[in-house]
GROMACS .gro file of C-alpha atoms in nm:
model
  119
    1HIS     CA    1  -0.844  10.998   2.122
    2VAL     CA    2  -0.736  11.123   1.780
    3GLN     CA    3  -0.399  11.293   1.775
    4LEU     CA    4  -0.191  11.459   1.506
    5VAL     CA    5   0.174  11.542   1.557
    6GLU     CA    6   0.368  11.746   1.302
    7SER     CA    7   0.741  11.750   1.256
    8GLY     CA    8   0.980  11.917   1.018
    9GLY     CA    9   0.970  12.277   0.919
   10GLY     CA   10   1.236  12.537   0.986
   11SER     CA   11   1.406  12.817   0.800
   12VAL     CA   12   1.532  12.803   0.444
   13GLN     CA   13   1.637  13.039   0.169
   14ALA     CA   14   1.415  13.096  -0.130
   15GLY     CA   15   1.443  12.812  -0.375
   16GLY     CA   16   1.516  12.561  -0.102
   17SER     CA   17   1.319  12.261   0.018
   18LEU     CA   18   1.163  12.141   0.339
   19ARG     CA   19   0.969  11.833   0.438
   20LEU     CA   20   0.685  11.825   0.687
   21SER     CA   21   0.541  11.513   0.841
   22CYS     CA   22   0.218  11.449   1.025
   23ALA     CA   23   0.177  11.137   1.234
   24ALA     CA   24  -0.182  11.044   1.307
   25SER     CA   25  -0.304  10.812   1.576
   26GLY     CA   26  -0.624  10.707   1.744
   27TYR     CA   27  -0.862  10.729   1.451
   28THR     CA   28  -1.056  10.449   1.285
   29TYR     CA   29  -1.239  10.640   1.015
   30SER     CA   30  -1.290  10.447   0.694
   31ASN     CA   31  -1.382  10.765   0.509
   32TYR     CA   32  -1.179  11.072   0.602
   33CYS     CA   33  -0.983  11.365   0.477
   34MET     CA   34  -0.637  11.469   0.587
   35GLY     CA   35  -0.539  11.824   0.511
   36TRP     CA   36  -0.238  12.052   0.531
   37PHE     CA   37  -0.321  12.412   0.609
   38ARG     CA   38  -0.109  12.718   0.663
   39GLN     CA   39  -0.155  13.054   0.827
   40ALA     CA   40   0.068  13.354   0.779
   41PRO     CA   41   0.062  13.647   1.023
   42GLY     CA   42  -0.240  13.865   0.961
   43LYS     CA   43  -0.389  13.625   0.710
   44GLU     CA   44  -0.659  13.364   0.721
   45ARG     CA   45  -0.577  12.998   0.744
   46GLU     CA   46  -0.579  12.840   0.400
   47ARG     CA   47  -0.578  12.487   0.272
   48VAL     CA   48  -0.254  12.383   0.106
   49VAL     CA   49  -0.357  12.034   0.010
   50SER     CA   50  -0.624  11.784   0.105
   51ILE     CA   51  -0.587  11.410   0.087
   52PRO     CA   52  -0.908  11.210   0.085
   53SER     CA   53  -0.915  10.848   0.193
   54HIS     CA   54  -1.075  10.780  -0.144
   55GLY     CA   55  -1.026  11.015  -0.434
   56THR     CA   56  -0.800  11.281  -0.574
   57LYS     CA   57  -0.572  11.514  -0.383
   58THR     CA   58  -0.642  11.884  -0.418
   59TYR     CA   59  -0.361  12.140  -0.407
   60LEU     CA   60  -0.369  12.514  -0.361
   61ASP     CA   61  -0.297  12.668  -0.701
   62SER     CA   62   0.010  12.855  -0.581
   63VAL     CA   63   0.183  12.535  -0.465
   64LYS     CA   64   0.102  12.311  -0.759
   65GLY     CA   65   0.417  12.172  -0.912
   66ARG     CA   66   0.621  12.265  -0.604
   67PHE     CA   67   0.456  12.076  -0.319
   68THR     CA   68   0.386  11.704  -0.314
   69VAL     CA   69   0.198  11.512  -0.049
   70SER     CA   70   0.227  11.142   0.019
   71GLN     CA   71   0.093  10.898   0.274
   72ASP     CA   72   0.244  10.590   0.430
   73ASN     CA   73   0.004  10.426   0.671
   74ALA     CA   74  -0.068  10.684   0.936
   75ARG     CA   75   0.204  10.932   0.833
   76THR     CA   76   0.142  11.209   0.584
   77THR     CA   77   0.442  11.386   0.435
   78LEU     CA   78   0.442  11.723   0.260
   79GLN     CA   79   0.749  11.774   0.043
   80MET     CA   80   0.794  12.142  -0.035
   81ASN     CA   81   1.034  12.240  -0.311
   82SER     CA   82   1.119  12.573  -0.473
   83LEU     CA   83   1.004  12.752  -0.163
   84GLU     CA   84   0.917  13.119  -0.187
   85PRO     CA   85   0.898  13.387   0.081
   86GLU     CA   86   0.520  13.381   0.033
   87ASP     CA   87   0.521  13.026   0.168
   88THR     CA   88   0.626  13.154   0.509
   89ALA     CA   89   0.359  13.050   0.757
   90MET     CA   90   0.266  12.818   1.038
   91TYR     CA   91   0.173  12.486   0.883
   92TYR     CA   92  -0.085  12.254   1.035
   93CYS     CA   93  -0.216  11.911   0.952
   94ALA     CA   94  -0.582  11.845   1.017
   95LEU     CA   95  -0.824  11.557   0.998
   96ARG     CA   96  -1.195  11.528   0.950
   97ARG     CA   97  -1.437  11.242   0.905
   98GLY     CA   98  -1.601  11.233   0.565
   99HIS     CA   99  -1.529  11.424   0.247
  100CYS     CA  100  -1.267  11.692   0.205
  101SER     CA  101  -1.335  12.056   0.261
  102ALA     CA  102  -1.136  12.374   0.209
  103ALA     CA  103  -1.283  12.529   0.521
  104PRO     CA  104  -1.066  12.499   0.832
  105ALA     CA  105  -1.377  12.504   1.049
  106ASP     CA  106  -1.483  12.171   0.902
  107TYR     CA  107  -1.182  11.992   1.052
  108ASN     CA  108  -1.217  11.878   1.409
  109THR     CA  109  -0.866  11.755   1.482
  110TRP     CA  110  -0.552  11.965   1.442
  111GLY     CA  111  -0.185  11.925   1.505
  112GLN     CA  112   0.014  12.176   1.702
  113GLY     CA  113   0.163  12.340   1.394
  114THR     CA  114   0.516  12.381   1.266
  115GLN     CA  115   0.677  12.701   1.145
  116VAL     CA  116   0.814  12.739   0.794
  117THR     CA  117   1.017  13.050   0.721
  118VAL     CA  118   1.151  13.130   0.376
  119SER     CA  119   1.385  13.425   0.333
   0.00000   0.00000   0.00000
C-alpha cells in the first residue's frame, strides 16, 4: 500500500520561507516520478515541480529560483523562499509509476495536502 504523508506548511508573510516534506512508503517502483502540486481556491491543480527517479527536475516557471526540491531516501522536501501571495494554495505531493507528467490525473497516489498561506 503506497502512502504519502505531507508535513510543513502554514502561514507566512510575503518574502518569507516555508518548507514542506513528503514522506513516501510502500512503493517499490524503480522508475517513478514524484511531484509537488498546488491548488488555489477556484483554480485548477497545477504542477509545481516534478522529480523523476532518473532525469532532470522540472519546475513551474513562476517558482524557478525561489523553490528548491530535494530528496533523501523516501522523503522529498520542497524549500520555498521569497514566497508571494500568489503562492497561497493547498500543496500536495503525488507519485506515479513511470515518467513524469504535468497532468494531475496521471498520478495515482496523493498525499492529504498541506495549506500554505502567504499574506
